[in-house]
Coordinates of C-alpha atoms in Angstrom, one line a residue:
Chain X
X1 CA 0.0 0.0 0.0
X2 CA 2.8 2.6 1.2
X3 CA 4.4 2.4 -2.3
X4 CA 1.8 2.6 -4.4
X5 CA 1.3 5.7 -2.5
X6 CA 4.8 7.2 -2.9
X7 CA 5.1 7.8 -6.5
X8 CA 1.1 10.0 -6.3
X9 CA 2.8 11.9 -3.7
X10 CA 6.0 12.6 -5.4
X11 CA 4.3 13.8 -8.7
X12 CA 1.7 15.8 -6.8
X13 CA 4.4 17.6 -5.2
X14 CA 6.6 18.2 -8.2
X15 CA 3.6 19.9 -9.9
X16 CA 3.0 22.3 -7.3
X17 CA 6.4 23.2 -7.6
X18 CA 6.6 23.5 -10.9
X19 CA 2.9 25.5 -10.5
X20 CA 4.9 27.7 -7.7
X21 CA 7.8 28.8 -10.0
X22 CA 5.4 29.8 -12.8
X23 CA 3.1 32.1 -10.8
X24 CA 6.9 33.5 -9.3
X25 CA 8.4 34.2 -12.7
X26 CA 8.1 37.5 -13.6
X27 CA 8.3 37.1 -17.2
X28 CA 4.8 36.9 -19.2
X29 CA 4.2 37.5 -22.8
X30 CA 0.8 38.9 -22.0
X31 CA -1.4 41.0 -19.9
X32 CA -4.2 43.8 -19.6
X33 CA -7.1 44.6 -17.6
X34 CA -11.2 43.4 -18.3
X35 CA -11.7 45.1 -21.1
X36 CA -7.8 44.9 -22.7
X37 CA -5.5 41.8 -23.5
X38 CA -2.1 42.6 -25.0
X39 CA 0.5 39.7 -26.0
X40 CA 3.8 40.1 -27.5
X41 CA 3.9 37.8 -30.3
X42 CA 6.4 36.7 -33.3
X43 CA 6.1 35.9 -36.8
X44 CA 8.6 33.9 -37.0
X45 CA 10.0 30.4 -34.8
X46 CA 13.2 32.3 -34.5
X47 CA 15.2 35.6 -34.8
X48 CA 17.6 35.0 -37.5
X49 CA 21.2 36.9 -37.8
X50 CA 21.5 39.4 -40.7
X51 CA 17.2 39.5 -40.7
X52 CA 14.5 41.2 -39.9
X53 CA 11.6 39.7 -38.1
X54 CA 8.3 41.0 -37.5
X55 CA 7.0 41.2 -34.2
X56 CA 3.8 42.1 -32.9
X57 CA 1.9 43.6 -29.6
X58 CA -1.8 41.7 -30.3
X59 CA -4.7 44.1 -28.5
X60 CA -7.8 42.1 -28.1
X61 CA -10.5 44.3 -26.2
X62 CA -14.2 43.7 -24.9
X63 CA -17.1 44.9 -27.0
X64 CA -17.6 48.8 -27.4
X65 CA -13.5 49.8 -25.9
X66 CA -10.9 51.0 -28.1
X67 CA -7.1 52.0 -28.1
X68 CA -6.4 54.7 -30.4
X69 CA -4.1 55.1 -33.8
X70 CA -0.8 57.5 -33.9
X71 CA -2.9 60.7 -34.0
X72 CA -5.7 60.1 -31.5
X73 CA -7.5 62.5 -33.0
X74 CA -9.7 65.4 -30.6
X75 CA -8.8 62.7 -27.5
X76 CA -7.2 60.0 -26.3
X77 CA -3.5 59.1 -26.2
X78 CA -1.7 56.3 -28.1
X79 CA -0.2 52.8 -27.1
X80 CA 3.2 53.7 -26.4
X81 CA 6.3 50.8 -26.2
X82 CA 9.6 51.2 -24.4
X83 CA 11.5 48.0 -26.0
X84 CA 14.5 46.7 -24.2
X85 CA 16.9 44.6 -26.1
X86 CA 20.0 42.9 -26.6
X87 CA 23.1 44.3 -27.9
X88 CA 23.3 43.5 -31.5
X89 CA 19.1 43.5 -32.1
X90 CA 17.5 46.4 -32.9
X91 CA 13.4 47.3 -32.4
X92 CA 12.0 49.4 -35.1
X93 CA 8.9 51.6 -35.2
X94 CA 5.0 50.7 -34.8
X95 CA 3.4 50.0 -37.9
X96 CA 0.3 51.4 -37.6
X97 CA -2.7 49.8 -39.7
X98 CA -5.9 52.2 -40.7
X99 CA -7.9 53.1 -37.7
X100 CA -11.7 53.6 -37.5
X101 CA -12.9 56.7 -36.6
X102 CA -14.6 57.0 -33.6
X103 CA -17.5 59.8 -33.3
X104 CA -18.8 60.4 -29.6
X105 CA -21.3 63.4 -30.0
X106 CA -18.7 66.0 -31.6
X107 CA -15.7 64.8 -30.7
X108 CA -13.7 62.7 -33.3
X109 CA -11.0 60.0 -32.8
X110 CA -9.0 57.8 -34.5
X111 CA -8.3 54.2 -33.2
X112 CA -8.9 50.2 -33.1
X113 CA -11.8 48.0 -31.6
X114 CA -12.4 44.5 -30.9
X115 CA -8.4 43.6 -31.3
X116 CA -5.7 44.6 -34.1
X117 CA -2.1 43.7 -34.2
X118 CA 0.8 46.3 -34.2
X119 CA 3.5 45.2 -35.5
X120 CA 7.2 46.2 -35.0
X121 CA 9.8 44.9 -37.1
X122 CA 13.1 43.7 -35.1
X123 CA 16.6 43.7 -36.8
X124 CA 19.8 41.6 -35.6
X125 CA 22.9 41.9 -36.4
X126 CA 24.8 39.1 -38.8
X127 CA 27.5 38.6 -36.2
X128 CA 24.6 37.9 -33.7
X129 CA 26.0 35.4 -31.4
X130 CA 23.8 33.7 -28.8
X131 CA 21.5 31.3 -29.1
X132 CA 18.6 33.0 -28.1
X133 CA 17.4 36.4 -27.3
X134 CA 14.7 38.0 -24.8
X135 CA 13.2 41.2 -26.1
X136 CA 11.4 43.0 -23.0
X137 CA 8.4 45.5 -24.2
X138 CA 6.8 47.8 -21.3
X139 CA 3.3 49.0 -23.2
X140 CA 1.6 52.0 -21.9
X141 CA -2.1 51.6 -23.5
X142 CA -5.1 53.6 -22.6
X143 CA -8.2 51.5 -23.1
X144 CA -11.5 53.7 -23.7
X145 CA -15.5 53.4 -23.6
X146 CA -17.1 56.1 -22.1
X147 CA -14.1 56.4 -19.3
X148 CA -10.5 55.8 -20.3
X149 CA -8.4 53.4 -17.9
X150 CA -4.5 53.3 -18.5
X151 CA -2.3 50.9 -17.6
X152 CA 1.3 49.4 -18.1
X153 CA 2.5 45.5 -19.3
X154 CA 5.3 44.1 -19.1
X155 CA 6.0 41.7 -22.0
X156 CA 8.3 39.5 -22.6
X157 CA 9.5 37.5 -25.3
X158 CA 12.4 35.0 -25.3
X159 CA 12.9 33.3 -29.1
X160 CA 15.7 31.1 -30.2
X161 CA 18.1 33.0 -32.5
X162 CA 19.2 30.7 -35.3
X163 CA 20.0 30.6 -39.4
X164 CA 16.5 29.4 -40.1
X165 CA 12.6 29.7 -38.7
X166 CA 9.5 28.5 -39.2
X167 CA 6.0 30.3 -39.3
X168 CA 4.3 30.1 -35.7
X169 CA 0.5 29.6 -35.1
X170 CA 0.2 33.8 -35.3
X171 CA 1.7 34.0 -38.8
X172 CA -1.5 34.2 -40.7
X173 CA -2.8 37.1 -38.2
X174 CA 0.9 38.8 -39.5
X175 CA 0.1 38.2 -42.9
X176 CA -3.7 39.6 -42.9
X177 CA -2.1 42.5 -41.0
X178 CA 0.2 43.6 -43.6
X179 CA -2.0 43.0 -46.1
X180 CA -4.3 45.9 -44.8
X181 CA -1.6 48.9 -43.9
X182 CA -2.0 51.4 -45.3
X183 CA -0.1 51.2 -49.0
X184 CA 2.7 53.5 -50.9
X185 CA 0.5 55.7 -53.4
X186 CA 0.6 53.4 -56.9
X187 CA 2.6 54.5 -59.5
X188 CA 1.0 57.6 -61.8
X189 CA -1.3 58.4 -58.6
X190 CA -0.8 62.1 -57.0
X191 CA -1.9 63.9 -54.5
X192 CA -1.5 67.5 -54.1
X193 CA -3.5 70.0 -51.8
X194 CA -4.0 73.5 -52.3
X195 CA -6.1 75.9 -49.4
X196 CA -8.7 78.4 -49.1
X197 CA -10.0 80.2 -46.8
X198 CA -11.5 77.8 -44.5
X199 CA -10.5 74.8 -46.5
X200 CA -7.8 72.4 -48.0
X201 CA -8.9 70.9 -51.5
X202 CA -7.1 67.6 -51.5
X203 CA -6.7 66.5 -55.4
X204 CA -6.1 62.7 -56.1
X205 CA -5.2 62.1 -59.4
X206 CA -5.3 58.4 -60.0
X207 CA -6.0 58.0 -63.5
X208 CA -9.5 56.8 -62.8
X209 CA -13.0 57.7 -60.9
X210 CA -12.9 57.2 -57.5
X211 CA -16.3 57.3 -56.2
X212 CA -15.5 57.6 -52.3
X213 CA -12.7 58.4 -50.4
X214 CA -11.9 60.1 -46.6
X215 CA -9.3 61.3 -45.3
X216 CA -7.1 60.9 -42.0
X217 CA -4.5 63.2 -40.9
X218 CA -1.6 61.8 -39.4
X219 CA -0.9 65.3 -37.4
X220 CA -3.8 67.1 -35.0
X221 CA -4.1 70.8 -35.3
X222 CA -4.0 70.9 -39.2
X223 CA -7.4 69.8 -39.8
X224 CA -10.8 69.4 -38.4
X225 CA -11.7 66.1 -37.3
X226 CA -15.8 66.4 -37.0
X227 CA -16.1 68.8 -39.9
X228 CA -17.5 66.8 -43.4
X229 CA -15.5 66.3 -46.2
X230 CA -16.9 66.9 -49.1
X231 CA -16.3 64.9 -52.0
X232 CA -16.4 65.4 -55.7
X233 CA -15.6 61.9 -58.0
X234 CA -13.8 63.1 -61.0
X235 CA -13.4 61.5 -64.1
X236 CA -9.4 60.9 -63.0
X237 CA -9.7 60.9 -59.7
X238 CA -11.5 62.5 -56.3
X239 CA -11.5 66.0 -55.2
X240 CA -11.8 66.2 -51.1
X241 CA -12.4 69.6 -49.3
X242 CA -11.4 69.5 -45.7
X243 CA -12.2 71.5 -42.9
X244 CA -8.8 73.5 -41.4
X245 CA -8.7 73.3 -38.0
X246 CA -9.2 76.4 -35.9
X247 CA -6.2 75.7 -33.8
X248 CA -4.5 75.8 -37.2
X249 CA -2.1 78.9 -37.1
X250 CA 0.5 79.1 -39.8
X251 CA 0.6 77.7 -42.9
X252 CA 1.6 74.1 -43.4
X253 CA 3.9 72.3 -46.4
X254 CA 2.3 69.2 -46.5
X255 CA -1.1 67.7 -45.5
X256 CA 0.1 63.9 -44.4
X257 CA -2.4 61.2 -43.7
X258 CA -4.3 58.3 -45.0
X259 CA -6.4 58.4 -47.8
X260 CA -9.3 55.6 -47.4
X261 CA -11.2 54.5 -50.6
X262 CA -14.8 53.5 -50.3
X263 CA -13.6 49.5 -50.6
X264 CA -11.3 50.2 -47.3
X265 CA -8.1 50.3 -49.2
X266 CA -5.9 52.9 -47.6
X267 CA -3.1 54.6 -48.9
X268 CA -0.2 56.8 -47.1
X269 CA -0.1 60.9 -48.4
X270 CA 1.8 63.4 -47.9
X271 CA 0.4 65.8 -50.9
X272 CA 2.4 69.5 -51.2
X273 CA 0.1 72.4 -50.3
X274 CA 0.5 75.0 -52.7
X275 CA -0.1 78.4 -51.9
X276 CA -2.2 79.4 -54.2
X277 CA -5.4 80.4 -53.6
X278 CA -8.9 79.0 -55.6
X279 CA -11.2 81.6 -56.4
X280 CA -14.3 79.6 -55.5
X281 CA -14.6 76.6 -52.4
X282 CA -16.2 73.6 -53.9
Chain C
X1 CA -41.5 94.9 -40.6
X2 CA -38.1 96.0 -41.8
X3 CA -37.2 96.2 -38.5
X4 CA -38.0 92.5 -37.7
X5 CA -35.9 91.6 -40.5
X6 CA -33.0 93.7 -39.5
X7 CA -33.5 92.1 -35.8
X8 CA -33.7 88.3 -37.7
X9 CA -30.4 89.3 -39.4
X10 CA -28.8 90.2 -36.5
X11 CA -30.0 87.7 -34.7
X12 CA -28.7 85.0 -37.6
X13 CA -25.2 86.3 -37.9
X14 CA -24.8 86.5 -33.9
X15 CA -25.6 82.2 -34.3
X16 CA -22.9 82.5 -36.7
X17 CA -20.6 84.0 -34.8
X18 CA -21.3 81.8 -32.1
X19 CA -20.9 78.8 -34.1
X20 CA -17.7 79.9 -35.1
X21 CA -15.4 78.0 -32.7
X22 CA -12.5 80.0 -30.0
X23 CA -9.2 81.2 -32.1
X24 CA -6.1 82.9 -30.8
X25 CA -5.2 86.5 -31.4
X26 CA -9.2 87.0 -31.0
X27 CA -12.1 87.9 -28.8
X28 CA -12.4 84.6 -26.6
X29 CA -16.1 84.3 -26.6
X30 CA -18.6 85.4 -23.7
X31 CA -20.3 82.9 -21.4
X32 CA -22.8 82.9 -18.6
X33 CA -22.5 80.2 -16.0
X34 CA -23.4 79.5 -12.6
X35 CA -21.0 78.1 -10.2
X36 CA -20.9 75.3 -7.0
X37 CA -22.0 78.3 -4.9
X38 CA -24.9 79.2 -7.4
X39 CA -23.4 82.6 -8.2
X40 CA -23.2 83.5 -11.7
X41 CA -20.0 84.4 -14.0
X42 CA -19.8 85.9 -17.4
X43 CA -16.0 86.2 -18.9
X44 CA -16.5 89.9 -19.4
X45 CA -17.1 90.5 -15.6
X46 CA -13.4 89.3 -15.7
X47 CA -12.1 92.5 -18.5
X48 CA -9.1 93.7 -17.0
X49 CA -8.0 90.0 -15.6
X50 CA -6.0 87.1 -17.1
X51 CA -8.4 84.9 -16.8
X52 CA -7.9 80.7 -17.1
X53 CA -10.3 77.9 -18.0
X54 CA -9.7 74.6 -16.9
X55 CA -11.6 71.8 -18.2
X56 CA -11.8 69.4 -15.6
X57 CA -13.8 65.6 -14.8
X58 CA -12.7 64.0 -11.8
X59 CA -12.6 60.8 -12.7
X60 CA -10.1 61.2 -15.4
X61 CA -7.3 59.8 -15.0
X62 CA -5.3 62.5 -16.6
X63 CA -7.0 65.3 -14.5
X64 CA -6.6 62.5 -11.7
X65 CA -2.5 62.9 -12.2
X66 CA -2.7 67.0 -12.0
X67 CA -4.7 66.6 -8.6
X68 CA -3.5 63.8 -7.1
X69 CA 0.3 65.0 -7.8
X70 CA -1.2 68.0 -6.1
X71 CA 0.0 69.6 -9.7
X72 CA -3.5 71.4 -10.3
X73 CA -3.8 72.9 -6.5
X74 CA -0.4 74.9 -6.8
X75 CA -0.9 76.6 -9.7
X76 CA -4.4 77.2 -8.7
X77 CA -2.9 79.1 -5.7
X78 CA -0.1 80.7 -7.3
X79 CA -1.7 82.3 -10.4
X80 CA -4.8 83.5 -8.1
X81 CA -2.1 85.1 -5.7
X82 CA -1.0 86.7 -8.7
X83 CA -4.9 88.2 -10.1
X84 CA -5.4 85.9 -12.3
X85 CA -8.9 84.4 -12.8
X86 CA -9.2 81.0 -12.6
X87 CA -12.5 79.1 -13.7
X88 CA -12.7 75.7 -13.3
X89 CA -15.2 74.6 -15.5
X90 CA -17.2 70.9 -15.6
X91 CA -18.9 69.8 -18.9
X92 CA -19.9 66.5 -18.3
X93 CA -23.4 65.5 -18.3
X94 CA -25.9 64.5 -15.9
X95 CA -25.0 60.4 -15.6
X96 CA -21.7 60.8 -17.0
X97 CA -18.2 60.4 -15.7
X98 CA -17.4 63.9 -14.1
X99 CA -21.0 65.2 -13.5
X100 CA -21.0 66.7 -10.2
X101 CA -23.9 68.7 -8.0
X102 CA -22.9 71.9 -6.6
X103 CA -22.4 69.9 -3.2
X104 CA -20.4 67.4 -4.1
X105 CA -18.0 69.9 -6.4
X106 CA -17.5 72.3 -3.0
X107 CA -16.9 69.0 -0.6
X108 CA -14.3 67.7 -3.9
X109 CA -12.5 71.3 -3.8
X110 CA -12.4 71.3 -0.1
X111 CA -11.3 67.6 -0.1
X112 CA -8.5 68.3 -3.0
X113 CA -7.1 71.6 -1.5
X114 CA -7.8 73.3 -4.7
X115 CA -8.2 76.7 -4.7
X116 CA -10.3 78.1 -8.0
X117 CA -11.8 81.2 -7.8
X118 CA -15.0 79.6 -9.0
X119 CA -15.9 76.0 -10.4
X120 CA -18.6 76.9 -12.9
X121 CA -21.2 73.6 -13.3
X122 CA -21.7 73.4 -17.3
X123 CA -23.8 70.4 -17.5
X124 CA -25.7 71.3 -20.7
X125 CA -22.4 71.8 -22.0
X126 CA -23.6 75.1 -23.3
X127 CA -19.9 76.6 -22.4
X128 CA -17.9 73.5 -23.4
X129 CA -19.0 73.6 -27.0
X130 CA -18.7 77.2 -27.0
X131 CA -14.8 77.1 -26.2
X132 CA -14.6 73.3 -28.4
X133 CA -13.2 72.3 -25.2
X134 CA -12.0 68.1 -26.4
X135 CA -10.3 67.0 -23.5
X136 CA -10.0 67.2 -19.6
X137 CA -7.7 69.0 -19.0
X138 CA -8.3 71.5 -21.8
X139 CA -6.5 74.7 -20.6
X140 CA -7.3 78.2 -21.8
X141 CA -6.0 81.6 -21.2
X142 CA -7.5 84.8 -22.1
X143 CA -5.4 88.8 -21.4
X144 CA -7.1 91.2 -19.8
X145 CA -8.2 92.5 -23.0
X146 CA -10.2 89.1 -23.7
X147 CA -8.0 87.7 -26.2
X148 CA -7.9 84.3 -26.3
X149 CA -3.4 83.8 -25.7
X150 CA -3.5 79.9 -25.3
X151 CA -5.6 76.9 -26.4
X152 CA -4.2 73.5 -25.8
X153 CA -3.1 71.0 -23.1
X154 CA -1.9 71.4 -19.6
X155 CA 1.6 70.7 -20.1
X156 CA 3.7 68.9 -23.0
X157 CA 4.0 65.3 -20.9
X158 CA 0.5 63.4 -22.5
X159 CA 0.7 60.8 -19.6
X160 CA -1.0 59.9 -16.7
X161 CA 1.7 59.6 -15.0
X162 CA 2.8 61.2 -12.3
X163 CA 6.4 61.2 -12.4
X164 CA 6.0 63.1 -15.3
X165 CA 4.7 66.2 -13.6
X166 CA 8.0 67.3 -12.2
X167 CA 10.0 68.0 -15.7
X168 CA 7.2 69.3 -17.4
X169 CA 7.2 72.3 -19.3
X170 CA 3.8 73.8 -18.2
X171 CA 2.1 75.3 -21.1
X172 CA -0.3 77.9 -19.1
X173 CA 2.0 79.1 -16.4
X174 CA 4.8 79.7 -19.9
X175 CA 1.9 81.7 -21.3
X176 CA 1.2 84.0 -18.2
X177 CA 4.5 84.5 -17.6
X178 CA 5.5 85.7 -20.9
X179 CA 2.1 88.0 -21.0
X180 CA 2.2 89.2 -18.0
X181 CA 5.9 90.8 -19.1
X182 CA 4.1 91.8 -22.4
X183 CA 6.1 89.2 -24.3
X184 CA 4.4 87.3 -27.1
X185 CA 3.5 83.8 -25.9
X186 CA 5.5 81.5 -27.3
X187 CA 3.3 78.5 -28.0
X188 CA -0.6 79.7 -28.2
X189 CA -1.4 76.2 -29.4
X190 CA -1.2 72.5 -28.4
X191 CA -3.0 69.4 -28.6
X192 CA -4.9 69.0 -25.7
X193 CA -4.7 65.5 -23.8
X194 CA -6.9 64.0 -21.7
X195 CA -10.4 62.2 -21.8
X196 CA -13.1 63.6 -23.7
X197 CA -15.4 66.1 -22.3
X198 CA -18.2 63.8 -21.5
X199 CA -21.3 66.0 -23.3
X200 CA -24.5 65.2 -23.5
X201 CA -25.5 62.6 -26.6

């Protein structure tokens, strides 16, 4: 009887250990609050010497919340990342996909529901020597309904460092993600703005009618984020007349943003403002 | 009947003007509110004051780090030591994050330490749209000659963090400063951050 015993006991007690050291460890790859998850999660099996991998920090949040995009627009404040890395491995930049645009009585904003990946793509070095790597990410977010809660997490990440990877089980979430940033303005398309009074007149020239089309700006204080755009198809293109922003004090070179067609395609602009002034607002 | 028409007129391009949001270099627009202590304000009984406006909900977390820091309170005390008008002004509906009665504002100032001259209640959010207030904070500062000189955010650290209080730059204490000594203020603009003013739907 007392050996049959013996072995329950021992595996019983090796399992609380082992359940002991994982609630001790301090390093997780995700975290949030009730109405935000964030992960820290890789394309790739590995980090490969002399490549570039794409990471990603994966928001998933409860019905009606939101994080907001790199211009919040009239509120909020966006997900910010503090990466700490190994020598030799380099974090880049967020890349941001197209945001919604989130309308609360007047005020306009610019952000993500229900969960969206941002990804960040992560260099190292060809002479990259270990075996593995840990990149640490501290995330402030600000999670949003009709009261905004911040809050910090702590990711980590440790991946294998090697000559070759494999996809992992979030490589077709990376794939659909880059599919839908915003694109490089095709070849033969321009955009150029000119102002009014009140106004810029956005022209897209893209050697077609384009029935619908908005646009984001990627700076506040340029333009208006509740004010209409109005839209005029042309037979090459779209015309767009956007509201200035009041706060708007001096004129600017460039209106930069996202241009979103009607079929959600959005592409990166950053069309020269002329000075010259149209007779007549559309 | 000419007359009527002339009054309609009038009356049409003053809703125009209205409409027309707060800009700086111009005439910050007039309001009537009441305050916590039901007396009543307008901005012109303020002509000959540098007057502030500090949009404010309680339960934002970004007003929470001006107050809680204790942030808020001094400069409350040491721009009124110095003349200065300072309104604080809540926008949020009835039911909404921020909404306060006039008790429960004067037991929250007393509680804080802060030291307005007057916490107007604006829940119609008549005075908010007036000013396009966005945000709590949403700082304003109008010259005794009731030009609007700053329109923006509290300081140039969007956290809501404390630790970030300390090496600010504060945005409306560099605006009075530089007016006060007839200088031209530096930055008049900024994005404000914070949570949005909760209006009414």
């Amino acid at each position: 009887m007392k050996t049959r015993w013996r072995p329950a006991i021992v595996t019983t007690l090796q399992i609380f250990l082992l359940c002991l050291v994982s609630l001790n460890s301090s390093a997780q790859t995700a975290s949030g609050n009730s109405h935000l998850h964030v992960s820290l999660i890789s394309d790739r099996s590995a980090l490969m010497p002399g490549k570039t991998t794409a990471v990603g920090l994966h928001f998933k949040l409860t019905s009606g919340w939101h994080i907001y995009w790199i211009n919040a627009g009239d509120s909020g404040e966006p997900p910010r990342v503090f990466w700490t890395v190994p020598g030799g491995i380099t974090s880049g930049n967020i890349q941001w996909p197209t945001p919604q645009r989130l309308a609360d009585d007047s005020l306009v904003s610019y952000g993500y529901t229900n969960s969206v990946l941002l990804t960040v793509p992560v260099a190292v070095r060809s002479t990259f020597s270990a075996r593995k790597a840990t990149l640490h990410a501290d995330v402030n977010w600000l999670v949003c309904r009709e009261i905004c809660i911040p809050g910090i997490s702590r990711l980590d990440l440790t991946l294998p460092v090697s000559r070759t990877s494999r996809p992992t089980a979030s490589s077709a979430l990376f794939r659909r993600t880059r599919a839908s940033l915003p694109k490089k303005l095709p070849a033969g398309w321009s955009a150029i703005a000119s102002e009014a009074q009140e106004n810029f007149l956005l022209h897209v020239n893209a050697g077609k009618r384009l029935a619908k089309a908005s646009f984001i700006p990627r700076h506040s204080l340029q333009v208006s984020n509740d004010g209409t755009q109005k839209l005029q198809p042309m037979p090459n293109g779209i015309a767009l007349t956007i509201r200035k922003s009041d706060e708007l004090l001096s004129p600017i070179a460039r209106l930069d943003g996202l241009l979103v067609l009607g079929n959600g395609v959005s592409y990166d602009i950053s069309a020269p403002v002329t000075s010259k002034r149209v007779a007549q607002e559309n | 009947m000419r007359v009527r028409f002339l009054g309609s007129l009038a009356c049409l391009l003053a809703l125009t003007v209205a409409a027309w949001a707060v800009r700086i270099g111009e005439a910050a627009p007039d309001f009537q509110g009441v305050d916590s202590n039901s007396h009543a304000h307008k901005l012109s009984d303020y002509r000959g004051k540098f007057v502030v406006l500090e949009w404010h909900n309680n339960g934002c977390p970004y007003v929470r780090k001006q107050y809680n820091s204790g942030n808020m309170q001094k400069l409350q005390k040491e721009w009124t030591a110095k003349g200065v008008v300072w309104l604080t002004i809540i926008s949020s509906a009835p039911g909404k994050q921020g909404y306060v009665t006039a008790a429960e504002e004067n037991t929250y100032i007393k509680r804080e330490g802060a030291a307005p001259t007057a916490a107007i209640l604006d829940p119609t959010g008549a005075i908010g749209h007036l000013y396009g207030a966005k945000t709590t904070p949403h700082m304003f500062v109008i010259n005794p000659g009731g030009t609007l000189i700053y329109d923006g955010a509290i300081d140039d650290r969007p956290t809501t963090d404390l630790a970030d209080i300390p090496g600010a730059k504060n945005y409306v204490s560099a605006a009075l400063t530089e007016a006060m000594v007839g200088k031209k203020v530096a930055t008049p603009v900024t994005r404000p951050y914070g949570c949005s003013v909760k209006y009414a739907n």
